[in-house]
Amino acid sequence: MAQTPVKQDQAAERALIGAALLRGEVRDLCAVQAEDFFSPRNGEIWRAMGRLRAQTTAIDPLTIHDELGDRAEACGGFSYISDCLREVPTADNADHYARLVTDAALDRRIRERLSSLLASESEGRDLLGEALARLSSIEVLDADSAVPIGTATREAILDLYAGLQRIEAGEPASWGLPTGFPVLDAALGGIQPGVVTILAGRPSMGKSSLARSIADSVAAAGHGVHVFSLEDSRRAYALRVLADHSRVDLHRLRGLDLRQGEMDPITAAGNDLMQRTGWFLDDISSISSAEVALRVRRHKSVNKTRMVVVDYVQLMRERDARAGDKKTATELALAGLCDLARRENMAVLLLSQLSRECERRDNKRPLLSDLRETGELEQAADAVLFLYRDEVYDPSSRDKGIAECLVAKNKHGKTGILRLQWDGPTASLRPLVERMVA
């Protein structure tokens, strides 16, 4: 097989250096690193220009030559730097030159990562997973990510006006996506885009039920939501949603033990759910954060995805994790999902199991310290929610049929306890008309 030539554009590299010589701020505004240059001497010159800018020293062929010192002649000397300046009549096309340089660098990095992978002994799904992980680790800098504070505040004011107009029109308004639980929306401002929200608890507390209700609410509001169900199959997930919507007992629904007339609400629920065209479900038993990102981006253009749900993080696998090290795998998965949320400005709802530590206490309600044992989840999340039902431990509890949603961390609002209605027969949660308890 013929070897593909390495992509490079040294003419664009020289033109970019020349543009920066004509207009010094080009060096600061272009999202180009010295490592992006194919020519080592061009990279050295670019790095020297950066040091001069940091020292507030004027950039010209002489100052660059002096800054390079002993490396100046290896980089072409004064004449080469002057030639770069003469090749460019204006700095107006600097963005175009920068894009040519970074695109060529990205092409080289991708080919380098894939060629080393193809030379390895990986096969099949392992090969695909490792390719996704390696490619997702390549960072692409954006030149326009920094804005003046005035621009940021102006955008915030416009968002405020838009929110107030929605309130005047009688519509619910918040910064985030609707959860379907007004008291939770009031506490969180909805599920926030661009960050990871953690929903954690011990088994059988109702985490998946709450996540389904939130996904349902987001989809009903017309937003795209992509759910990764790593524990429940597609059929099991669909039956739970049907039980919630139809109010038909989940156990009898699973066992085909239906009573007369119950197919009518089930059919009606199915017809209603057919309208949730933006609610996507991936029932995969094991997946990495890179594969999650790939699948989300694949459907984003059609689905207009605003929220991603992963149920749950301990079932994810990460190629680079050390064998048997669950903490490392969790941390890698979290880092990948945080990156997805930030880059795509999506809300990520990440479910997590808790250790048995909380069950050893007299008061078994979860604490943030319980979450720390499952990795760096608490530090990375903007909001941490715990779900707790006292009746799981004490069947005679006076709070039978009540689920507590503990807002344990909330960067943008209050913390406290929300009481939700737990409907055992349908394994679903419903709002209660109560305020949050601090």
CSV table of C-alpha atoms in Angstrom, one decimal:
chain,number,residue,atom,x,y,z
A,1,MET,CA,0.0,0.0,0.0
A,2,ALA,CA,1.4,3.4,-1.1
A,3,GLN,CA,2.2,5.7,1.8
A,4,THR,CA,0.1,8.8,1.9
A,5,PRO,CA,2.3,12.0,1.8
A,6,VAL,CA,2.4,14.1,4.9
A,7,LYS,CA,0.2,17.1,4.6
A,8,GLN,CA,2.0,20.4,5.0
A,9,ASP,CA,1.7,23.9,3.7
A,10,GLN,CA,5.0,25.7,4.3
A,11,ALA,CA,3.9,28.6,2.1
A,12,ALA,CA,1.0,29.2,4.5
A,13,GLU,CA,3.4,28.9,7.5
A,14,ARG,CA,5.7,31.6,6.0
A,15,ALA,CA,2.7,33.8,5.2
A,16,LEU,CA,1.4,33.5,8.7
A,17,ILE,CA,4.8,34.5,10.1
A,18,GLY,CA,4.9,37.4,7.7
A,19,ALA,CA,1.4,38.6,8.7
A,20,ALA,CA,2.5,38.5,12.4
A,21,LEU,CA,5.5,40.6,11.4
A,22,LEU,CA,3.3,43.1,9.7
A,23,ARG,CA,0.8,43.2,12.6
A,24,GLY,CA,2.0,41.9,16.0
A,25,GLU,CA,-1.4,41.1,17.4
A,26,VAL,CA,-1.8,38.4,14.8
A,27,ARG,CA,0.5,36.3,16.9
A,28,ASP,CA,-1.9,36.6,19.9
A,29,LEU,CA,-5.2,36.3,18.1
A,30,CYS,CA,-4.5,33.2,15.9
A,31,ALA,CA,-5.1,29.8,17.6
A,32,VAL,CA,-1.9,28.4,16.3
A,33,GLN,CA,0.8,26.7,18.4
A,34,ALA,CA,4.5,26.3,17.6
A,35,GLU,CA,3.8,22.5,17.3
A,36,ASP,CA,1.3,23.1,14.5
A,37,PHE,CA,4.1,24.1,12.1
A,38,PHE,CA,5.5,21.3,9.9
A,39,SER,CA,8.8,23.2,9.5
A,40,PRO,CA,10.8,23.1,12.7
A,41,ARG,CA,12.4,26.5,12.0
A,42,ASN,CA,9.0,28.1,11.4
A,43,GLY,CA,7.9,26.6,14.7
A,44,GLU,CA,11.0,28.1,16.4
A,45,ILE,CA,10.4,31.5,14.9
A,46,TRP,CA,6.7,31.4,16.0
A,47,ARG,CA,7.7,30.5,19.6
A,48,ALA,CA,10.3,33.3,19.7
A,49,MET,CA,7.6,35.7,18.5
A,50,GLY,CA,5.4,34.6,21.4
A,51,ARG,CA,8.2,35.3,23.9
A,52,LEU,CA,8.7,38.8,22.4
A,53,ARG,CA,5.0,39.5,22.7
A,54,ALA,CA,5.0,38.4,26.3
A,55,GLN,CA,7.9,40.8,27.0
A,56,THR,CA,5.9,43.6,25.1
A,57,THR,CA,8.9,43.8,22.7
A,58,ALA,CA,8.3,44.9,19.1
A,59,ILE,CA,8.3,42.0,16.6
A,60,ASP,CA,10.6,42.5,13.6
A,61,PRO,CA,13.3,40.4,11.9
A,62,LEU,CA,16.1,41.9,14.0
A,63,THR,CA,14.3,41.3,17.4
A,64,ILE,CA,13.4,37.7,16.4
A,65,HIS,CA,17.0,37.0,15.3
A,66,ASP,CA,18.3,38.3,18.6
A,67,GLU,CA,15.6,36.3,20.5
A,68,LEU,CA,16.6,33.1,18.7
A,69,GLY,CA,20.2,33.5,19.8
A,70,ASP,CA,22.3,30.5,18.9
A,71,ARG,CA,19.4,28.9,17.0
A,72,ALA,CA,19.1,31.8,14.7
A,73,GLU,CA,21.2,30.5,11.8
A,74,ALA,CA,19.6,27.0,12.0
A,75,CYS,CA,16.3,28.8,11.5
A,76,GLY,CA,17.5,30.5,8.3
A,77,GLY,CA,18.9,33.6,9.9
A,78,PHE,CA,18.0,37.2,9.3
A,79,SER,CA,17.5,36.8,5.6
A,80,TYR,CA,14.9,34.0,6.0
A,81,ILE,CA,12.8,36.0,8.5
A,82,SER,CA,13.0,39.0,6.2
A,83,ASP,CA,11.8,36.9,3.2
A,84,CYS,CA,8.7,35.8,5.2
A,85,LEU,CA,7.9,39.5,5.7
A,86,ARG,CA,8.4,40.4,2.0
A,87,GLU,CA,6.2,37.5,0.8
A,88,VAL,CA,3.0,38.9,2.4
A,89,PRO,CA,1.7,42.3,1.2
A,90,THR,CA,-1.0,42.6,4.0
A,91,ALA,CA,-2.0,40.9,7.3
A,92,ASP,CA,-5.7,40.9,6.3
A,93,ASN,CA,-5.6,37.2,5.3
A,94,ALA,CA,-3.9,36.0,8.6
A,95,ASP,CA,-7.0,34.0,9.6
A,96,HIS,CA,-6.9,32.1,6.3
A,97,TYR,CA,-3.2,31.4,6.7
A,98,ALA,CA,-3.8,30.2,10.3
A,99,ARG,CA,-6.6,27.9,9.2
A,100,LEU,CA,-4.3,26.3,6.5
A,101,VAL,CA,-1.6,25.7,9.1
A,102,THR,CA,-3.9,24.2,11.8
A,103,ASP,CA,-5.8,22.1,9.3
A,104,ALA,CA,-2.6,20.6,8.0
A,105,ALA,CA,-1.4,20.0,11.6
A,106,LEU,CA,-4.7,18.3,12.5
A,107,ASP,CA,-4.4,16.1,9.4
A,108,ARG,CA,-0.9,15.0,10.5
A,109,ARG,CA,-2.0,14.3,14.1
A,110,ILE,CA,-4.9,12.1,13.0
A,111,ARG,CA,-2.8,10.1,10.5
A,112,GLU,CA,-0.1,9.7,13.1
A,113,ARG,CA,-2.5,8.4,15.8
A,114,LEU,CA,-4.3,6.0,13.3
A,115,SER,CA,-1.1,4.7,11.7
A,116,SER,CA,0.4,3.7,15.1
A,117,LEU,CA,-2.9,2.1,16.0
A,118,LEU,CA,-3.1,0.1,12.8
A,119,ALA,CA,0.4,-1.2,13.5
A,120,SER,CA,-0.8,-2.6,16.8
A,121,GLU,CA,-2.4,-5.9,17.5
A,122,SER,CA,-5.9,-4.4,18.3
A,123,GLU,CA,-8.8,-5.9,16.4
A,124,GLY,CA,-12.5,-5.3,15.9
A,125,ARG,CA,-14.3,-3.4,18.5
A,126,ASP,CA,-11.2,-2.8,20.6
A,127,LEU,CA,-9.6,-1.2,17.5
A,128,LEU,CA,-12.7,1.0,17.0
A,129,GLY,CA,-12.8,2.0,20.7
A,130,GLU,CA,-9.1,2.8,20.8
A,131,ALA,CA,-9.4,4.8,17.6
A,132,LEU,CA,-12.2,6.9,19.0
A,133,ALA,CA,-10.3,7.5,22.3
A,134,ARG,CA,-7.2,8.6,20.4
A,135,LEU,CA,-9.0,10.9,18.0
A,136,SER,CA,-11.1,12.4,20.8
A,137,SER,CA,-8.0,13.3,22.7
A,138,ILE,CA,-6.8,15.6,19.9
A,139,GLU,CA,-7.5,19.1,20.9
A,140,VAL,CA,-8.5,21.7,18.3
A,141,LEU,CA,-8.2,25.3,19.5
A,142,ASP,CA,-10.8,27.9,18.5
A,143,ALA,CA,-9.5,31.4,17.8
A,144,ASP,CA,-12.8,33.1,18.9
A,145,SER,CA,-13.3,31.5,22.3
A,146,ALA,CA,-12.2,34.6,24.2
A,147,VAL,CA,-14.5,37.6,24.2
A,148,PRO,CA,-14.5,41.0,26.0
A,149,ILE,CA,-16.5,41.1,29.3
A,150,GLY,CA,-18.8,43.6,27.7
A,151,THR,CA,-19.8,41.1,25.0
A,152,ALA,CA,-20.5,38.4,27.6
A,153,THR,CA,-22.6,40.7,29.8
A,154,ARG,CA,-24.6,41.9,26.7
A,155,GLU,CA,-25.4,38.3,25.8
A,156,ALA,CA,-26.5,37.7,29.4
A,157,ILE,CA,-28.8,40.7,29.4
A,158,LEU,CA,-30.4,39.6,26.1
A,159,ASP,CA,-31.0,36.2,27.6
A,160,LEU,CA,-32.6,37.9,30.6
A,161,TYR,CA,-34.9,39.9,28.4
A,162,ALA,CA,-35.9,36.7,26.5
A,163,GLY,CA,-36.6,34.9,29.8
A,164,LEU,CA,-38.8,37.8,31.1
A,165,GLN,CA,-40.7,37.8,27.8
A,166,ARG,CA,-41.4,34.1,28.2
A,167,ILE,CA,-42.7,34.7,31.8
A,168,GLU,CA,-45.0,37.5,30.6
A,169,ALA,CA,-46.3,35.2,27.9
A,170,GLY,CA,-47.2,32.6,30.7
A,171,GLU,CA,-44.5,30.2,29.7
A,172,PRO,CA,-42.1,28.6,32.1
A,173,ALA,CA,-38.7,30.2,31.9
A,174,SER,CA,-35.3,29.2,33.3
A,175,TRP,CA,-31.7,29.1,32.1
A,176,GLY,CA,-31.8,25.3,31.9
A,177,LEU,CA,-33.9,22.5,30.5
A,178,PRO,CA,-37.2,21.6,32.3
A,179,THR,CA,-37.1,18.6,34.7
A,180,GLY,CA,-40.8,18.2,35.0
A,181,PHE,CA,-40.6,19.0,38.8
A,182,PRO,CA,-41.3,22.7,39.4
A,183,VAL,CA,-39.6,22.7,42.8
A,184,LEU,CA,-36.4,21.1,41.3
A,185,ASP,CA,-36.5,23.6,38.4
A,186,ALA,CA,-36.7,26.4,41.0
A,187,ALA,CA,-33.7,25.1,42.9
A,188,LEU,CA,-31.5,24.3,39.9
A,189,GLY,CA,-32.8,26.7,37.2
A,190,GLY,CA,-33.4,23.5,35.2
A,191,ILE,CA,-30.8,21.1,34.0
A,192,GLN,CA,-27.9,23.3,32.9
A,193,PRO,CA,-26.3,23.1,29.5
A,194,GLY,CA,-22.6,22.9,29.2
A,195,VAL,CA,-22.0,21.1,32.4
A,196,VAL,CA,-22.4,17.6,34.1
A,197,THR,CA,-25.1,17.1,36.7
A,198,ILE,CA,-24.7,14.1,38.9
A,199,LEU,CA,-27.7,12.0,40.1
A,200,ALA,CA,-26.5,9.4,42.6
A,201,GLY,CA,-27.9,6.9,45.1
A,202,ARG,CA,-27.9,3.4,46.3
A,203,PRO,CA,-29.8,0.7,44.2
A,204,SER,CA,-33.6,0.7,44.2
A,205,MET,CA,-33.9,4.4,45.2
A,206,GLY,CA,-35.4,5.5,41.9
A,207,LYS,CA,-32.4,7.2,40.1
A,208,SER,CA,-33.3,5.7,36.7
A,209,SER,CA,-37.0,6.7,37.2
A,210,LEU,CA,-36.1,10.3,37.9
A,211,ALA,CA,-33.7,10.4,34.9
A,212,ARG,CA,-36.5,9.0,32.7
A,213,SER,CA,-39.0,11.6,34.0
A,214,ILE,CA,-36.5,14.4,33.3
A,215,ALA,CA,-35.8,13.0,29.8
A,216,ASP,CA,-39.5,12.9,29.2
A,217,SER,CA,-39.9,16.5,30.3
A,218,VAL,CA,-37.1,17.7,28.1
A,219,ALA,CA,-38.4,15.8,25.1
A,220,ALA,CA,-42.0,17.1,25.7
A,221,ALA,CA,-40.6,20.7,25.6
A,222,GLY,CA,-39.4,20.0,22.1
A,223,HIS,CA,-35.7,19.5,22.9
A,224,GLY,CA,-33.6,16.5,21.7
A,225,VAL,CA,-32.4,14.1,24.4
A,226,HIS,CA,-30.1,11.1,23.9
A,227,VAL,CA,-30.3,8.4,26.6
A,228,PHE,CA,-27.6,5.8,27.1
A,229,SER,CA,-29.2,2.9,29.1
A,230,LEU,CA,-26.3,0.7,30.0
A,231,GLU,CA,-28.3,-1.4,32.4
A,232,ASP,CA,-31.8,-1.7,31.0
A,233,SER,CA,-32.5,-3.2,27.5
A,234,ARG,CA,-34.6,-1.2,25.0
A,235,ARG,CA,-37.7,-3.3,25.8
A,236,ALA,CA,-37.2,-2.9,29.6
A,237,TYR,CA,-36.8,0.8,29.3
A,238,ALA,CA,-39.8,1.2,27.0
A,239,LEU,CA,-42.0,-0.8,29.4
A,240,ARG,CA,-41.0,1.5,32.3
A,241,VAL,CA,-41.9,4.5,30.2
A,242,LEU,CA,-45.2,3.0,29.2
A,243,ALA,CA,-46.0,2.2,32.8
A,244,ASP,CA,-45.3,5.7,33.9
A,245,HIS,CA,-47.4,7.3,31.1
A,246,SER,CA,-50.3,4.8,31.3
A,247,ARG,CA,-50.3,4.4,35.1
A,248,VAL,CA,-50.6,0.6,34.6
A,249,ASP,CA,-48.7,-1.6,37.1
A,250,LEU,CA,-45.2,-2.3,35.8
A,251,HIS,CA,-45.0,-5.8,37.2
A,252,ARG,CA,-48.3,-6.8,35.6
A,253,LEU,CA,-47.3,-5.1,32.4
A,254,ARG,CA,-44.1,-7.2,32.3
A,255,GLY,CA,-46.0,-10.4,33.1
A,256,LEU,CA,-48.7,-9.8,30.5
A,257,ASP,CA,-51.2,-9.9,33.4
A,258,LEU,CA,-53.4,-7.0,32.2
A,259,ARG,CA,-56.9,-6.2,33.3
A,260,GLN,CA,-59.8,-5.5,31.1
A,261,GLY,CA,-59.5,-2.0,29.5
A,262,GLU,CA,-55.9,-1.5,30.5
A,263,MET,CA,-54.7,-1.7,26.9
A,264,ASP,CA,-56.5,1.5,26.1
A,265,PRO,CA,-54.3,3.7,28.3
A,266,ILE,CA,-51.3,1.8,27.2
A,267,THR,CA,-52.1,2.4,23.5
A,268,ALA,CA,-52.8,6.1,24.3
A,269,ALA,CA,-49.5,6.4,26.1
A,270,GLY,CA,-47.7,4.8,23.1
A,271,ASN,CA,-49.4,7.2,20.7
A,272,ASP,CA,-48.3,10.1,22.9
A,273,LEU,CA,-44.7,8.9,23.1
A,274,MET,CA,-44.6,8.6,19.3
A,275,GLN,CA,-44.7,12.4,19.4
A,276,ARG,CA,-41.4,12.5,21.4
A,277,THR,CA,-39.4,12.3,18.2
A,278,GLY,CA,-36.4,13.9,19.8
A,279,TRP,CA,-36.1,11.3,22.6
A,280,PHE,CA,-33.4,8.8,21.5
A,281,LEU,CA,-32.4,5.6,23.3
A,282,ASP,CA,-29.2,3.7,23.1
A,283,ASP,CA,-29.4,0.4,25.0
A,284,ILE,CA,-25.8,-0.6,25.0
A,285,SER,CA,-24.2,-2.6,27.9
A,286,SER,CA,-20.8,-1.0,27.7
A,287,ILE,CA,-19.5,2.1,26.1
A,288,SER,CA,-16.7,4.7,26.5
A,289,SER,CA,-17.0,8.4,26.7
A,290,ALA,CA,-15.5,8.8,23.2
A,291,GLU,CA,-18.2,6.5,21.8
A,292,VAL,CA,-20.9,8.4,23.6
A,293,ALA,CA,-19.6,11.6,22.0
A,294,LEU,CA,-19.4,10.0,18.6
A,295,ARG,CA,-23.0,8.7,18.8
A,296,VAL,CA,-24.4,12.0,20.1
A,297,ARG,CA,-22.6,14.0,17.4
A,298,ARG,CA,-23.8,11.6,14.7
A,299,HIS,CA,-27.5,12.3,15.6
A,300,LYS,CA,-27.1,15.9,16.7
A,301,SER,CA,-27.9,17.5,13.3
A,302,VAL,CA,-31.2,15.7,13.1
A,303,ASN,CA,-32.1,15.4,16.7
A,304,LYS,CA,-31.0,18.9,17.9
A,305,THR,CA,-29.7,17.2,21.0
A,306,ARG,CA,-29.7,19.4,24.1
A,307,MET,CA,-29.3,16.8,26.8
A,308,VAL,CA,-27.4,13.5,27.2
A,309,VAL,CA,-28.3,11.0,29.9
A,310,VAL,CA,-25.9,8.2,30.9
A,311,ASP,CA,-27.2,5.5,33.2
A,312,TYR,CA,-24.8,4.8,34.8
A,313,VAL,CA,-21.1,5.8,35.0
A,314,GLN,CA,-19.8,2.7,36.8
A,315,LEU,CA,-20.8,0.6,33.8
A,316,MET,CA,-18.8,2.6,31.3
A,317,ARG,CA,-15.5,1.3,30.1
A,318,GLU,CA,-12.5,3.4,29.1
A,319,ARG,CA,-9.7,2.0,26.9
A,320,ASP,CA,-6.9,3.8,28.7
A,321,ALA,CA,-8.0,2.8,32.2
A,322,ARG,CA,-5.8,0.4,34.1
A,323,ALA,CA,-7.2,-3.1,34.3
A,324,GLY,CA,-9.4,-3.5,37.3
A,325,ASP,CA,-9.1,0.1,38.4
A,326,LYS,CA,-12.7,1.3,38.5
A,327,LYS,CA,-11.8,4.7,39.9
A,328,THR,CA,-9.5,5.4,37.0
A,329,ALA,CA,-12.2,4.3,34.5
A,330,THR,CA,-14.8,6.5,36.2
A,331,GLU,CA,-12.5,9.5,36.2
A,332,LEU,CA,-11.7,9.0,32.5
A,333,ALA,CA,-15.3,8.7,31.6
A,334,LEU,CA,-16.2,11.8,33.6
A,335,ALA,CA,-13.4,13.8,31.9
A,336,GLY,CA,-14.8,12.7,28.5
A,337,LEU,CA,-18.4,13.6,29.3
A,338,CYS,CA,-17.4,17.0,30.8
A,339,ASP,CA,-15.5,17.7,27.5
A,340,LEU,CA,-18.6,16.7,25.5
A,341,ALA,CA,-20.9,19.0,27.6
A,342,ARG,CA,-18.5,21.9,27.3
A,343,ARG,CA,-17.7,21.6,23.6
A,344,GLU,CA,-21.3,20.9,22.4
A,345,ASN,CA,-23.0,23.1,25.1
A,346,MET,CA,-25.2,20.2,26.1
A,347,ALA,CA,-26.6,19.3,29.5
A,348,VAL,CA,-25.2,15.9,30.7
A,349,LEU,CA,-27.1,14.0,33.4
A,350,LEU,CA,-24.8,11.3,34.7
A,351,LEU,CA,-26.1,8.7,37.0
A,352,SER,CA,-23.9,7.1,39.6
A,353,GLN,CA,-24.1,4.3,42.2
A,354,LEU,CA,-22.9,5.0,45.7
A,355,SER,CA,-20.8,2.8,48.0
A,356,ARG,CA,-22.3,0.9,50.9
A,357,GLU,CA,-20.7,3.4,53.4
A,358,CYS,CA,-24.0,5.3,53.8
A,359,GLU,CA,-25.8,2.1,54.8
A,360,ARG,CA,-23.5,1.6,57.7
A,361,ARG,CA,-24.7,4.9,59.4
A,362,ASP,CA,-27.8,5.3,61.5
A,363,ASN,CA,-28.9,8.1,59.2
A,364,LYS,CA,-28.5,6.5,55.8
A,365,ARG,CA,-29.1,9.6,53.7
A,366,PRO,CA,-26.2,10.0,51.3
A,367,LEU,CA,-23.4,12.6,51.8
A,368,LEU,CA,-21.0,14.2,49.4
A,369,SER,CA,-18.3,12.2,51.0
A,370,ASP,CA,-20.0,9.0,49.8
A,371,LEU,CA,-19.7,10.3,46.2
A,372,ARG,CA,-15.9,11.0,46.5
A,373,GLU,CA,-15.3,7.3,46.8
A,374,THR,CA,-16.5,6.8,43.2
A,375,GLY,CA,-13.9,9.1,41.7
A,376,GLU,CA,-13.7,12.9,41.1
A,377,LEU,CA,-17.5,13.3,40.4
A,378,GLU,CA,-18.2,15.9,43.1
A,379,GLN,CA,-15.4,18.2,42.0
A,380,ALA,CA,-16.4,18.1,38.3
A,381,ALA,CA,-20.2,18.5,38.7
A,382,ASP,CA,-22.0,21.8,38.9
A,383,ALA,CA,-24.9,20.1,40.7
A,384,VAL,CA,-25.1,16.8,42.7
A,385,LEU,CA,-28.4,15.2,43.4
A,386,PHE,CA,-29.0,12.3,45.7
A,387,LEU,CA,-32.2,10.2,45.7
A,388,TYR,CA,-33.2,8.5,49.0
A,389,ARG,CA,-36.3,6.5,50.0
A,390,ASP,CA,-36.5,5.7,53.7
A,391,GLU,CA,-39.0,2.8,53.1
A,392,VAL,CA,-36.2,0.9,51.3
A,393,TYR,CA,-34.6,0.4,54.7
A,394,ASP,CA,-37.7,0.6,56.9
A,395,PRO,CA,-40.9,-0.8,55.4
A,396,SER,CA,-42.9,0.8,58.3
A,397,SER,CA,-41.5,4.3,57.6
A,398,ARG,CA,-44.0,7.1,58.0
A,399,ASP,CA,-42.5,8.5,54.7
A,400,LYS,CA,-43.8,5.5,52.7
A,401,GLY,CA,-44.4,6.6,49.1
A,402,ILE,CA,-42.0,9.6,49.5
A,403,ALA,CA,-38.7,10.0,47.8
A,404,GLU,CA,-36.3,12.6,48.9
A,405,CYS,CA,-34.2,14.4,46.3
A,406,LEU,CA,-31.2,15.9,48.2
A,407,VAL,CA,-29.6,18.8,46.3
A,408,ALA,CA,-26.2,18.3,47.9
A,409,LYS,CA,-24.3,20.6,45.6
A,410,ASN,CA,-25.6,23.5,43.5
A,411,LYS,CA,-23.1,26.1,42.2
A,412,HIS,CA,-25.9,28.3,40.9
A,413,GLY,CA,-28.5,28.1,43.6
A,414,LYS,CA,-29.7,26.7,46.9
A,415,THR,CA,-29.1,23.3,48.4
A,416,GLY,CA,-31.7,21.3,50.4
A,417,ILE,CA,-34.2,18.5,50.3
A,418,LEU,CA,-37.1,18.1,47.8
A,419,ARG,CA,-39.9,15.7,48.5
A,420,LEU,CA,-41.3,13.8,45.5
A,421,GLN,CA,-44.1,11.3,45.2
A,422,TRP,CA,-43.0,7.7,44.7
A,423,ASP,CA,-45.5,5.5,42.9
A,424,GLY,CA,-44.4,1.9,43.5
A,425,PRO,CA,-46.7,0.1,41.1
A,426,THR,CA,-45.4,2.1,38.1
A,427,ALA,CA,-41.9,2.6,39.6
A,428,SER,CA,-42.2,6.3,38.8
A,429,LEU,CA,-41.8,9.7,40.5
A,430,ARG,CA,-44.3,12.6,40.5
A,431,PRO,CA,-44.2,16.1,41.8
A,432,LEU,CA,-45.5,17.1,45.2
A,433,VAL,CA,-46.7,20.6,46.0
A,434,GLU,CA,-44.0,21.4,48.5
A,435,ARG,CA,-41.1,23.8,48.9
A,436,MET,CA,-37.5,22.8,49.3
A,437,VAL,CA,-36.4,22.2,52.9
A,438,ALA,CA,-33.0,23.7,53.6
